[in-house]
Short mmCIF file of C-alpha atoms and ligand atoms in Angstrom, two decimals:
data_model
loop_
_atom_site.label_atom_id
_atom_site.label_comp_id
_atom_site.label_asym_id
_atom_site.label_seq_id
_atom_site.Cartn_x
_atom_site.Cartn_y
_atom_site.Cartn_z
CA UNK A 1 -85.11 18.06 -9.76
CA UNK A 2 -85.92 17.27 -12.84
CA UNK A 3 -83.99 13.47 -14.90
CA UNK A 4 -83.02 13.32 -18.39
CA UNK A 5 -83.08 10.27 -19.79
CA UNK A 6 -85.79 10.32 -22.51
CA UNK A 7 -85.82 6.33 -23.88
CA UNK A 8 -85.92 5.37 -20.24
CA UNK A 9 -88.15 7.39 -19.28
CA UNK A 10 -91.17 6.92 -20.95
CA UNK A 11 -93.45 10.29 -20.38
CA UNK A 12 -91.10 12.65 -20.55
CA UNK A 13 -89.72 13.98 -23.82
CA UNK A 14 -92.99 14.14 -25.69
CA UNK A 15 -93.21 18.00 -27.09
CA UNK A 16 -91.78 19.10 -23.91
CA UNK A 17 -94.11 17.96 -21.93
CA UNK A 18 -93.66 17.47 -17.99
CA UNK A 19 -94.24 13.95 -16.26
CA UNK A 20 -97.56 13.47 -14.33
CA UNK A 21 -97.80 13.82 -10.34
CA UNK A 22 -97.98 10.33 -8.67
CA UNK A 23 -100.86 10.38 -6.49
CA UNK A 24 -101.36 6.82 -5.71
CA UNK A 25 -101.35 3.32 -6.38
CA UNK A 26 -103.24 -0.02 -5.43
CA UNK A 27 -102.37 -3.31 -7.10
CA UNK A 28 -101.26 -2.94 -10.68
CA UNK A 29 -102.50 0.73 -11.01
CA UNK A 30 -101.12 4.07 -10.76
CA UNK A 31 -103.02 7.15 -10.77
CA UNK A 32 -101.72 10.69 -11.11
CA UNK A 33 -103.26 13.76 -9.52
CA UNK A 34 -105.11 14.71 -12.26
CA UNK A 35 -106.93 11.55 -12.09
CA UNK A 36 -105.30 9.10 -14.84
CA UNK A 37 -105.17 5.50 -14.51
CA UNK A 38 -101.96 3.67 -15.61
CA UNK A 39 -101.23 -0.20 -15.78
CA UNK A 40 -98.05 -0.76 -14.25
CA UNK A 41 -96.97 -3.48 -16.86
CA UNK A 42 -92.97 -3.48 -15.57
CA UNK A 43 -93.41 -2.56 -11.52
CA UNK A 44 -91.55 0.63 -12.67
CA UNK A 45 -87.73 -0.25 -13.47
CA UNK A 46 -89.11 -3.68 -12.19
CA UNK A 47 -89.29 -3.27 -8.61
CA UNK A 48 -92.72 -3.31 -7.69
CA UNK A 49 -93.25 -7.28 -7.36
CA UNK A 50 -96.04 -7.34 -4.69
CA UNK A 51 -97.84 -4.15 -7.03
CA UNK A 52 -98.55 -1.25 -5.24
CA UNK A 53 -100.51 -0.31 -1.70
CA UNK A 54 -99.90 -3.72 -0.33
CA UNK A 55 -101.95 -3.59 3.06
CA UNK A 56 -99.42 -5.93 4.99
CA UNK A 57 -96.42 -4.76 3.82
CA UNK A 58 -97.69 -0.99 4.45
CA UNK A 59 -98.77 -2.35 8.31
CA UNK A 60 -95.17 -3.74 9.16
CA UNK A 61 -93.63 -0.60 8.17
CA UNK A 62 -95.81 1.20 9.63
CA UNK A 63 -95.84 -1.10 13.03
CA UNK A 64 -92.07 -0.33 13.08
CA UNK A 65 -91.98 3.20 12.77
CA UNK A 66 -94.19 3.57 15.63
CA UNK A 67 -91.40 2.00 17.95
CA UNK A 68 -88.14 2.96 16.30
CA UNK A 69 -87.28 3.42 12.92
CA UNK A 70 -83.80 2.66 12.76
CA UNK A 71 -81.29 1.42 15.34
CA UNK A 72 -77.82 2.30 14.41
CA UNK A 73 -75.86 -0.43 13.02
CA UNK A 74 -72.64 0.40 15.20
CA UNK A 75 -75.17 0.39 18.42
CA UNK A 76 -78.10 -2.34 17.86
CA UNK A 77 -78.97 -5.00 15.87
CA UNK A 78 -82.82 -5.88 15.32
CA UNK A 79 -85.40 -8.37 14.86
CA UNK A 80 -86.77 -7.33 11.17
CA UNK A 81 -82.64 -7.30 10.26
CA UNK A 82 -81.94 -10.91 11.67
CA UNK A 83 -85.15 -12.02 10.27
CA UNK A 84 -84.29 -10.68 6.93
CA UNK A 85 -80.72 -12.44 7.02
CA UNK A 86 -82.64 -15.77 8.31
CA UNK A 87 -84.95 -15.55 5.09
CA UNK A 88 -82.67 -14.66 2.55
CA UNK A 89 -79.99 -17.08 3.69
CA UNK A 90 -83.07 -19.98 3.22
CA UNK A 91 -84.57 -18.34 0.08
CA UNK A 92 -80.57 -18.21 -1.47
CA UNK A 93 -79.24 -22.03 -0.39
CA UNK A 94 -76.54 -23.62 1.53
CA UNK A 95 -73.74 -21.44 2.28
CA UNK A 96 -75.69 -17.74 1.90
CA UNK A 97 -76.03 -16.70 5.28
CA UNK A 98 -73.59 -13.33 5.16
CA UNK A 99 -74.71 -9.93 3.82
CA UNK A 100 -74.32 -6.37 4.27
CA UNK A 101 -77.63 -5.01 3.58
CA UNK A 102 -77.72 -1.51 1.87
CA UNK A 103 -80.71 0.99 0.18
CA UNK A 104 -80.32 0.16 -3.57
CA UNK A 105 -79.04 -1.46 -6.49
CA UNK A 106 -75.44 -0.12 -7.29
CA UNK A 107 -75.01 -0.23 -3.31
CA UNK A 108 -74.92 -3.71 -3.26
CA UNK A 109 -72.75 -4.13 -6.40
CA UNK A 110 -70.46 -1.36 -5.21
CA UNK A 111 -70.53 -3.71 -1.57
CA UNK A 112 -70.18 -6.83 -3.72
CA UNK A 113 -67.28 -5.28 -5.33
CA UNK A 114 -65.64 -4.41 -2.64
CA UNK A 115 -66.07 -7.59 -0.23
CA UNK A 116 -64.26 -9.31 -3.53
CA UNK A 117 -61.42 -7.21 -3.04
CA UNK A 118 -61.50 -7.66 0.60
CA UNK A 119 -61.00 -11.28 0.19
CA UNK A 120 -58.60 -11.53 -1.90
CA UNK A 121 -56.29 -9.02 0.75
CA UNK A 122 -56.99 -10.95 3.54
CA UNK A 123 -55.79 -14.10 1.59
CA UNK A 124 -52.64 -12.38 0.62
CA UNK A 125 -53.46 -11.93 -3.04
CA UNK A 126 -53.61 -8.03 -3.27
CA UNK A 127 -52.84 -7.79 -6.83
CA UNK A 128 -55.60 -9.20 -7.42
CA UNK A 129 -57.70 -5.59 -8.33
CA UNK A 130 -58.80 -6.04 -11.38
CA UNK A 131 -62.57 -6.81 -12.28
CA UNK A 132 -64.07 -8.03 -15.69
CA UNK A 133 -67.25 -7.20 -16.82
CA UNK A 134 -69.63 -7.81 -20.12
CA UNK A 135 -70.53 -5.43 -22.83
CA UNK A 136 -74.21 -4.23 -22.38
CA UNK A 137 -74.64 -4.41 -19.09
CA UNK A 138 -75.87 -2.21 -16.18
CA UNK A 139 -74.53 -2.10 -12.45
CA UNK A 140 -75.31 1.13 -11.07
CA UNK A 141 -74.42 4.66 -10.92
CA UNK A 142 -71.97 4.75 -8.00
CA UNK A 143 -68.48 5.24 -9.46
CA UNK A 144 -67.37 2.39 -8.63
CA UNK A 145 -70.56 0.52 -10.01
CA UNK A 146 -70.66 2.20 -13.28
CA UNK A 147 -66.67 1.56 -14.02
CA UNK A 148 -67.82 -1.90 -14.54
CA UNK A 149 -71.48 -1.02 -16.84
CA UNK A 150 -70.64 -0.80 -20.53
CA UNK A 151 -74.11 2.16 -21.47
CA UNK A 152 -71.89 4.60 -23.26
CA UNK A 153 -74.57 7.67 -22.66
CA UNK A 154 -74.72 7.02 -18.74
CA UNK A 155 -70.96 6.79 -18.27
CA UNK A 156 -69.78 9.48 -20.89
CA UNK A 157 -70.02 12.45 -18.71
CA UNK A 158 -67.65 10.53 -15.92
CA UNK A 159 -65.34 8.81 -18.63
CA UNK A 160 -61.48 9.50 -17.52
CA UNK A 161 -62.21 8.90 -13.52
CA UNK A 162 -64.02 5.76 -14.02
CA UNK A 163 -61.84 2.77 -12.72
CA UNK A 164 -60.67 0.97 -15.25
CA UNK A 165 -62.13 -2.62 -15.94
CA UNK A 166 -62.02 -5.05 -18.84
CA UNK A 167 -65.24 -5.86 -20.66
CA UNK A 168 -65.44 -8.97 -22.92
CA UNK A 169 -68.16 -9.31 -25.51
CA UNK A 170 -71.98 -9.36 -24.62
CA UNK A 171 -73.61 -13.12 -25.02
CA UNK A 172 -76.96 -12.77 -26.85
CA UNK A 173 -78.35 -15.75 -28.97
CA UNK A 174 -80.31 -13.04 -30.78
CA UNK A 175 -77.41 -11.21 -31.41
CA UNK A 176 -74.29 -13.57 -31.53
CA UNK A 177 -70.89 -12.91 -32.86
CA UNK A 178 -70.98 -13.65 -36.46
CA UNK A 179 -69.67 -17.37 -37.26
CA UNK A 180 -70.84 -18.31 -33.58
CA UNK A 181 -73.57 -21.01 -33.74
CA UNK A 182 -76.62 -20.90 -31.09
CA UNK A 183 -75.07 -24.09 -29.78
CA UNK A 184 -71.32 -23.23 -29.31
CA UNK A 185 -72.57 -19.48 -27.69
CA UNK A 186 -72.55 -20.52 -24.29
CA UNK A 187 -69.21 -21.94 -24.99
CA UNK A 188 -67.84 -19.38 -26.89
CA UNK A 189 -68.67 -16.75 -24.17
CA UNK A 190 -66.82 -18.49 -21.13
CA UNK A 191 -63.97 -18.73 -23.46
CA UNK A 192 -63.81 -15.29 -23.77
CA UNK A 193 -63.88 -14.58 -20.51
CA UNK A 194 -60.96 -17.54 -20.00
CA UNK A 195 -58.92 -15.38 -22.40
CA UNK A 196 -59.09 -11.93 -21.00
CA UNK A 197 -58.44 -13.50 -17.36
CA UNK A 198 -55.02 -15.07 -19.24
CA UNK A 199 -54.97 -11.44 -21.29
CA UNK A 200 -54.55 -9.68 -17.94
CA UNK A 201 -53.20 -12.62 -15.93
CA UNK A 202 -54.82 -14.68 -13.30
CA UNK A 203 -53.20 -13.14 -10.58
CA UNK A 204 -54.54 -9.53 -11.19
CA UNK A 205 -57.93 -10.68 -11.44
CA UNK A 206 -60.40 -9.93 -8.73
CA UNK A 207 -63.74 -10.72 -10.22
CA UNK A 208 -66.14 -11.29 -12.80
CA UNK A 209 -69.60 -9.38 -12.60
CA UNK A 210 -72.55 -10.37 -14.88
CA UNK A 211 -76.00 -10.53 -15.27
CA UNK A 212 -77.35 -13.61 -15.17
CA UNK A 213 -80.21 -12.21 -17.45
CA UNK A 214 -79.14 -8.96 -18.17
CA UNK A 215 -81.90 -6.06 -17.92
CA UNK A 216 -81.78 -2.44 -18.66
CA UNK A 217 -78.39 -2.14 -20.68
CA UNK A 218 -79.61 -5.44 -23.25
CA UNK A 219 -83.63 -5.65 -23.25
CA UNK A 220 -83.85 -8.52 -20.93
CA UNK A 221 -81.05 -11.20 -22.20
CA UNK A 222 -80.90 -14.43 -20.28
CA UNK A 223 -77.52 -15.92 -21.03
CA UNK A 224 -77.50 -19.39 -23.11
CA UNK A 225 -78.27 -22.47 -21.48
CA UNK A 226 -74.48 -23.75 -19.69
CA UNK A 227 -73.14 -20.72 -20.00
CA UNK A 228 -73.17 -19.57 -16.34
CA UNK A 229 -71.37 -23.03 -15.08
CA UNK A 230 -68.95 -22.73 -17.99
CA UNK A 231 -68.03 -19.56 -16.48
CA UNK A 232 -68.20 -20.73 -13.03
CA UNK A 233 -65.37 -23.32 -14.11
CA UNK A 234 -63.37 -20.73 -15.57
CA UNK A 235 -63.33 -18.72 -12.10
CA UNK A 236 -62.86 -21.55 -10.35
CA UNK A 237 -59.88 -22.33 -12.49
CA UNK A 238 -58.32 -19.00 -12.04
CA UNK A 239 -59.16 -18.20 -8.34
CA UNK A 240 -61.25 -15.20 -10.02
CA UNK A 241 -64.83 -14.99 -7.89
CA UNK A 242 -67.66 -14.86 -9.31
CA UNK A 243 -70.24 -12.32 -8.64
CA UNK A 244 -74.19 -12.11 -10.28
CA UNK A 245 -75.47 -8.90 -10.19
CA UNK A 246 -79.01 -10.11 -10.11
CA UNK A 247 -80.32 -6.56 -9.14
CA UNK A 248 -83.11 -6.91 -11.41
CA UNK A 249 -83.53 -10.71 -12.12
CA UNK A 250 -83.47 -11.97 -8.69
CA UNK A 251 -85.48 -12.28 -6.03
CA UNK A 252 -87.43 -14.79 -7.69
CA UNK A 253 -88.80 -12.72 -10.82
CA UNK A 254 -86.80 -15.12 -13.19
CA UNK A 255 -89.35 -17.93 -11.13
CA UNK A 256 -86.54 -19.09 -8.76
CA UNK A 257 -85.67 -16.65 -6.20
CA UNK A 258 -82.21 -16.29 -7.17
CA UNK A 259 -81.94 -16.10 -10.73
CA UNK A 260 -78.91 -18.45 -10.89
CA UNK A 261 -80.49 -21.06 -9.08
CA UNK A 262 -82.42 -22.39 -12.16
CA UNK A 263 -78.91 -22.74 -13.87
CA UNK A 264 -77.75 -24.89 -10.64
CA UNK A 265 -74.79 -22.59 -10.39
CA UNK A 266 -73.74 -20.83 -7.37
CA UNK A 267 -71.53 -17.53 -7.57
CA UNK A 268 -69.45 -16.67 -5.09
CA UNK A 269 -71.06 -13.10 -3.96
CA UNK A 270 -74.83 -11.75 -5.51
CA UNK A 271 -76.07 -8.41 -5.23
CA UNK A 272 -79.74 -7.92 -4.69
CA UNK A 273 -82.57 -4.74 -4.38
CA UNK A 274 -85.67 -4.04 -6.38
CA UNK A 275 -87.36 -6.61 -5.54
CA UNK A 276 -86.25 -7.55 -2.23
CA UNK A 277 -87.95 -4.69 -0.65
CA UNK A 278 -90.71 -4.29 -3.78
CA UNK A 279 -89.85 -0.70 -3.63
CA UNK A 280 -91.82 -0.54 -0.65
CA UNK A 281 -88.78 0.85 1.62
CA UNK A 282 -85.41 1.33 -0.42
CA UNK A 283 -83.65 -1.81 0.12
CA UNK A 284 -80.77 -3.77 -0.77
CA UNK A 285 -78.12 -6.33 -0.30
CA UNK A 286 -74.33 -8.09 -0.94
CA UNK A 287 -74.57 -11.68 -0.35
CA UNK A 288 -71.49 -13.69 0.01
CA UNK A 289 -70.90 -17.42 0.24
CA UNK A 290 -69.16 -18.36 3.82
CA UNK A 291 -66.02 -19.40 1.96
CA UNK A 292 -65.35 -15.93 1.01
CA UNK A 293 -66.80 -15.08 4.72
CA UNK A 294 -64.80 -17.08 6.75
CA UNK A 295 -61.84 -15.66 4.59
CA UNK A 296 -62.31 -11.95 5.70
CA UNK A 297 -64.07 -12.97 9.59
CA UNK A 298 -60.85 -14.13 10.15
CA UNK A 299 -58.67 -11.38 8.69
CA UNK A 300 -60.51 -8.53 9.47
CA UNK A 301 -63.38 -10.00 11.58
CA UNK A 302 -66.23 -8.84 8.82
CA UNK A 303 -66.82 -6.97 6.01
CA UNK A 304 -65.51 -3.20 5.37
CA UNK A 305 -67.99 -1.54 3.69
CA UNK A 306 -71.62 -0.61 5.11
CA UNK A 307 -73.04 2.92 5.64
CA UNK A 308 -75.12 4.80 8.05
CA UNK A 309 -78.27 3.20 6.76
CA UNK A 310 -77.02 -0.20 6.39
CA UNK A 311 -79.56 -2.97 8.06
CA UNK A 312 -82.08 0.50 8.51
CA UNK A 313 -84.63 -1.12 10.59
CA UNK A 314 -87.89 0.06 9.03
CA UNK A 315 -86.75 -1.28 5.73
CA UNK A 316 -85.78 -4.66 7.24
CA UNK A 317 -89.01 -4.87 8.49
CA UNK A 318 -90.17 -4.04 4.99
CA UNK A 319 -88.39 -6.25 3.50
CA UNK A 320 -89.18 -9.28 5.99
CA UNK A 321 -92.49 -8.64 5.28
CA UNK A 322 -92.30 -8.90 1.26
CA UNK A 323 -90.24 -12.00 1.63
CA UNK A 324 -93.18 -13.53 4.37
CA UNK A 325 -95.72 -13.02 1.62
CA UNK A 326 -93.36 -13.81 -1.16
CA UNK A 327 -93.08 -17.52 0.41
CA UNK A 328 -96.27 -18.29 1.60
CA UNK A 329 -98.26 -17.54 -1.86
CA UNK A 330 -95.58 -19.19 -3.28
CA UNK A 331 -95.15 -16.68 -5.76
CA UNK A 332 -91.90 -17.35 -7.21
CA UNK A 333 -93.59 -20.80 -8.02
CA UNK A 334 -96.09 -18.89 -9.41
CA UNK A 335 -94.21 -16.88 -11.80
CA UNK A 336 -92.09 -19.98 -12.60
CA UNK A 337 -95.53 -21.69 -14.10
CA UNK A 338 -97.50 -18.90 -15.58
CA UNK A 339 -94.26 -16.86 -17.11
CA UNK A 340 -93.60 -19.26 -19.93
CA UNK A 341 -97.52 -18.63 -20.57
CA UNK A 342 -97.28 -14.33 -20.45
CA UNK A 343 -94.46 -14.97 -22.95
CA UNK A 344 -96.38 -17.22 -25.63
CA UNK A 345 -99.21 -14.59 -25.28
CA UNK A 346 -97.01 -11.98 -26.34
CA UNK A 347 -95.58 -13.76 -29.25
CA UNK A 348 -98.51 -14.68 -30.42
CA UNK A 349 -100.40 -11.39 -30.06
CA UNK A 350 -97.03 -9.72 -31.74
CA UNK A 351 -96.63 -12.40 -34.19
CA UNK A 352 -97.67 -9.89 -37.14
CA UNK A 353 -95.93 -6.91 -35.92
CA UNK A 354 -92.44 -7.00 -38.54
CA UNK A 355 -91.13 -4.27 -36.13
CA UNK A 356 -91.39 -6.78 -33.20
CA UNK A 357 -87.80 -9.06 -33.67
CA UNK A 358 -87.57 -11.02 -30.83
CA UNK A 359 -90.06 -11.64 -27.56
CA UNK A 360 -87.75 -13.30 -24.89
CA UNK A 361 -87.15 -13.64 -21.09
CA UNK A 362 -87.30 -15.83 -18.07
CA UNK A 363 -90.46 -15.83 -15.50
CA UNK A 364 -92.20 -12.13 -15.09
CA UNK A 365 -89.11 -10.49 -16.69
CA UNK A 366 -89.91 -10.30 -20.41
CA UNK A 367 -88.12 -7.75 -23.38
CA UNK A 368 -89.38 -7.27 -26.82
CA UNK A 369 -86.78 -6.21 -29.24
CA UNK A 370 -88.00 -4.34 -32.24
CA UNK A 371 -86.11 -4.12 -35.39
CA UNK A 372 -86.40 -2.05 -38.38
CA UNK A 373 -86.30 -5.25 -40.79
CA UNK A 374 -87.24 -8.91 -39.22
CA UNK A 375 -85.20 -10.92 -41.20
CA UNK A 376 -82.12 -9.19 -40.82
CA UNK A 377 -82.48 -7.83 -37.72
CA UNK A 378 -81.39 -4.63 -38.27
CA UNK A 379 -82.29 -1.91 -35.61
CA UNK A 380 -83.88 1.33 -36.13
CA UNK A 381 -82.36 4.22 -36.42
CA UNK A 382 -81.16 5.76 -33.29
CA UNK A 383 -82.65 8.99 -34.08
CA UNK A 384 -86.21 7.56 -34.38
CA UNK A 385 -86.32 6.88 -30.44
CA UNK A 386 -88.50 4.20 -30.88
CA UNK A 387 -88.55 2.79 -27.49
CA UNK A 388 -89.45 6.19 -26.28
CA UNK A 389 -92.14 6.17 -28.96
CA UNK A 390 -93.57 2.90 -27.37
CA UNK A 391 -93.10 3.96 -24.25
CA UNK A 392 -95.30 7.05 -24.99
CA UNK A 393 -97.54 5.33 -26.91
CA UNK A 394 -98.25 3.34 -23.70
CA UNK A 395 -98.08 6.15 -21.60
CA UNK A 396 -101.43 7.67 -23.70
CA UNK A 397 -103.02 4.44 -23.47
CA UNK A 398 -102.61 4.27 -19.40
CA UNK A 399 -99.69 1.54 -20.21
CA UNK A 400 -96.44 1.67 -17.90
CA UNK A 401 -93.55 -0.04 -19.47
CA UNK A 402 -89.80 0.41 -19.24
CA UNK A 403 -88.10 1.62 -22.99
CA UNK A 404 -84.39 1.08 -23.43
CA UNK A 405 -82.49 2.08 -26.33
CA UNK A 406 -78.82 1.33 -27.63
CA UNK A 407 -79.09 -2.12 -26.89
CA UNK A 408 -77.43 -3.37 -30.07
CA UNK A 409 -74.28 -1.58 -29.61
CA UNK A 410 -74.57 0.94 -27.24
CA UNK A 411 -76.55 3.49 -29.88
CA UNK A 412 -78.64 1.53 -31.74
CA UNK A 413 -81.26 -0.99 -31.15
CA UNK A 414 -84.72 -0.68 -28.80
CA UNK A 415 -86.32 -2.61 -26.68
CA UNK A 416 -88.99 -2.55 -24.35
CA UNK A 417 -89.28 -4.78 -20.73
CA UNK A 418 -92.25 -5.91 -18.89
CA UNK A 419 -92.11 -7.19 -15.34
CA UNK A 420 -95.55 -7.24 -13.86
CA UNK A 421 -95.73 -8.19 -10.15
CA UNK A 422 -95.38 -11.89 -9.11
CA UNK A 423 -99.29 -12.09 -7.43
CA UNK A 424 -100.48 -10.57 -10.68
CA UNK A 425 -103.93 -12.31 -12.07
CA UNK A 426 -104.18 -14.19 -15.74
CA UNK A 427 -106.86 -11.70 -16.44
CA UNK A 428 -104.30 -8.32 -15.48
CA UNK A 429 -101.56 -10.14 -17.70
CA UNK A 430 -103.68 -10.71 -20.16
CA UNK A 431 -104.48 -6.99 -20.23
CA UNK A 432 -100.59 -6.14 -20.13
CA UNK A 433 -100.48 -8.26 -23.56
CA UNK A 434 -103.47 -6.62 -25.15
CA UNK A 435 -102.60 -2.92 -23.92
CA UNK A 436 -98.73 -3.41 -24.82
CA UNK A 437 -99.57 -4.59 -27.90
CA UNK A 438 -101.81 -1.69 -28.92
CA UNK A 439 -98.64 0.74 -27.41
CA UNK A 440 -96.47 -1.03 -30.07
CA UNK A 441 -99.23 -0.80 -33.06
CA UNK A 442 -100.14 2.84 -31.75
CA UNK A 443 -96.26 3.84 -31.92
CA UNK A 444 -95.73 2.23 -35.43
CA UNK A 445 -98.61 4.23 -36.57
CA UNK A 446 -97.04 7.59 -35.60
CA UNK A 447 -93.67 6.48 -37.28
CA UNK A 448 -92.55 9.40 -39.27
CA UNK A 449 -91.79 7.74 -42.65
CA UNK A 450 -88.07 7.29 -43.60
N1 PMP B 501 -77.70 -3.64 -11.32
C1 PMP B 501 -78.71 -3.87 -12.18
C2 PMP B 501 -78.72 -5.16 -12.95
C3 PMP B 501 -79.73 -2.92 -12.33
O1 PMP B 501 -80.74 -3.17 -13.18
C4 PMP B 501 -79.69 -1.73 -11.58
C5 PMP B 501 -80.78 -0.67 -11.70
N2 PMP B 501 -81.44 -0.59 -12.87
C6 PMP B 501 -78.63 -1.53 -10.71
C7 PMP B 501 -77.65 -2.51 -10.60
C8 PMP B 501 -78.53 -0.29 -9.89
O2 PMP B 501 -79.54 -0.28 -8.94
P1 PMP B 501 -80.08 1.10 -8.29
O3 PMP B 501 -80.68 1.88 -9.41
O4 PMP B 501 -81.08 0.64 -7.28
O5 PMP B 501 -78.91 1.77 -7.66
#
């Protein structure tokens, strides 16, 4: 089976040529079976925050599989899936103690989803069905998941059975609407959201899903400084929950472990994966405050949804012990002091590059936005691929990042994200800014003039 999808993924797409054969990893490093070193500069689609071949975290699994692997959820519950509750529920804050644990990303937004709609029929308010979602933003692939992600090339294909949700403008302070000044952005987004929840009416509305820093569908965009408790009062106003997908930012790579945290707001349900698990075991979760809990414990006596693999043992006990190392090296400390660092060495190592418009980010979660003209801002052309260029740039240098394109409006505009893992040295990040750097110089040089 072979994926399509040549700005994300970087070495494919180059003259036709086929992707390398993993063979192994340790660390930071990947190396194919033909030998080739690569520096994983963005822990794949940034998932891998422990790096790879962790010793401990390979040991628990492995200590797990030798007595069961997975004890049905319907028959058993286990140690590594109470532990996992226990440290999530600390890691998370007050009030975080339910879940429904799942294997992936659009899992737990499709679970998310769903406990929303739960609630609201258990409290009597089954009209309320309707979710709203932002512009350039990613959820998942599940149908349900995807009905609610504005990236026109991933949905296309599915358009017409897709669910229908509302989507309100994208909040960017590199891109803002025009007229909207930095300072009124955070404002001005919340609003919007206050007017399509009036648009549809209050009582239809079931949710509102966001990014707290969006990833994959924007370049890494961390909302505005307010704007997630502006938009917390405008649920709260409308009895419309409020869920983070924080899929990608969470688990502590924005340097606090839920990405929200640092904005002292607290959403109503989160969904979490990559780096819960660090790609380690596929691994996932819905998290949902006890006031939407005791809502549907007492209506329906828990939630709905779950599958056959829900709480699978061996990637609880993967996942407990990512989270055990994740707390005692006090990593997401760690990426909380030395991100703001990474980031100034990338600005300053790209300050000369005119193609590189914006460097921006939160913690070990970083996206450089490249523009055709700096002072404009104006993308490239689509049909330049530049991302992909980048991205295979790296690729010959042994550089692993993650390219998106269509950023801008959902055809235009490229970006590339970095997310190295949380334990990774100042010397290895320091090599992620000097390799990256000579991926982005490298590409530019093979631009076909225009
Ligand atoms: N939400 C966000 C914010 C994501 O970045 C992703 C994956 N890129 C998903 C959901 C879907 O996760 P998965 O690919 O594990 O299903």
């Amino acid at each position: 089976m072979r994926h399509r999808d040549p700005a994300w993924n970087p070495a494919a797409g180059s003259a036709g040529a086929g992707l390398p054969r993993v063979a192994w990893g340790k660390g930071l490093y990947v190396y194919d079976t033909a030998g080739r070193r690569y520096l994983d500069a963005s822990g794949g689609p940034a998932v891998f925050c422990l790096g790879h071949g962790n010793d401990e975290v390979n040991a628990a699994i492995t200590r797990q599989l030798e007595r069961i692997a997975h004890g049905y959820r319907y028959s058993f519950t286990s140690d590594p899936l109470e532990e996992l509750e226990q440290l999530i529920g600390a890691a998370a804050g007050p009030g975080f103690e339910s879940m429904v644990f799942v294997s992936g990303g659009s899992e737990a937004v499709e679970s998310a989803l769903k406990i929303a709609l739960q609630y609201h029929t258990a409290r009597g308010a089954r009209a309320r069905r309707r979710f709203i979602a932002r512009r350039r933003s990613w959820h998942g692939n599940t149908l349900g998941a995807l009905a609610v992600s504005d990236f026109a090339a991933r949905r296309a294909p599915f358009e017409g059975a897709l669910t229908e949700a509302s989507f309100i403008p994208a909040v960017n302070a590199y891109r803002p609407p025009a007229g909207v000044a930095p300072e009124e952005l955070a404002r001005h987004g919340a609003a919007e959201l206050e007017r399509e929840i009036l648009a549809q009416g209050a009582e239809r509305v079931a949710a509102f899903i966001f990014e707290p820093v969006v990833g994959a569908a924007g370049g890494v965009v961390p909302a505005p400084a307010g704007y997630a408790a502006l938009v917390r009062e405008v649920c709260d106003r409308h009895g419309v929950l409020m869920i983070a997908d924080e899929v990608m930012c969470g688990s502590g790579r924005c340097g606090s472990w839920r990405a929200l945290a640092q904005e002292g707001v607290t959403p109503d349900l989160f969904a979490i994966a990559k780096g819960l698990g660090a790609g380690y075991l596929p691994l996932g979760a819905a998290v949902y405050h006890r006031r939407i809990a005791e809502v549907i414990d007492a209506a329906d006596g828990g939630p709905l949804t779950g599958h056959t693999f829900t709480g699978h043992t061996a990637a609880c006990a993967a996942g407990v012990a990512v989270q055990t190392i994740v707390r005692r090296e006090r990593l997401v400390e760690r990426v909380a002091a030395e991100g703001p660092r990474f980031m100034a060495a990338l600005s300053a190592e790209l300050a000369d590059v005119e193609a590189v418009g914006d460097v921006r980010g939160r913690g070990f979660f970083v996206g450089i936005e490249f523009v055709a003209e700096r002072a404009t801002r104006r993308p490239f052309a689509p049909e330049l691929g530049f991302a992909g260029r980048v991205g295979r740039a790296g690729v010959e240098l042994g550089l692993l990042c993650y390219p998106v394109s269509g950023i801008v409006d959902g055809v235009e505009g490229d970006a590339i994200l970095l997310a190295p893992p949380y334990n990774a040295t100042a010397q290895e990040l320091a090599e992620i800014v000097a390799l990256t750097s000579r991926a982005i110089r490298r590409a530019l040089a093979g631009r076909p003039a225009r």
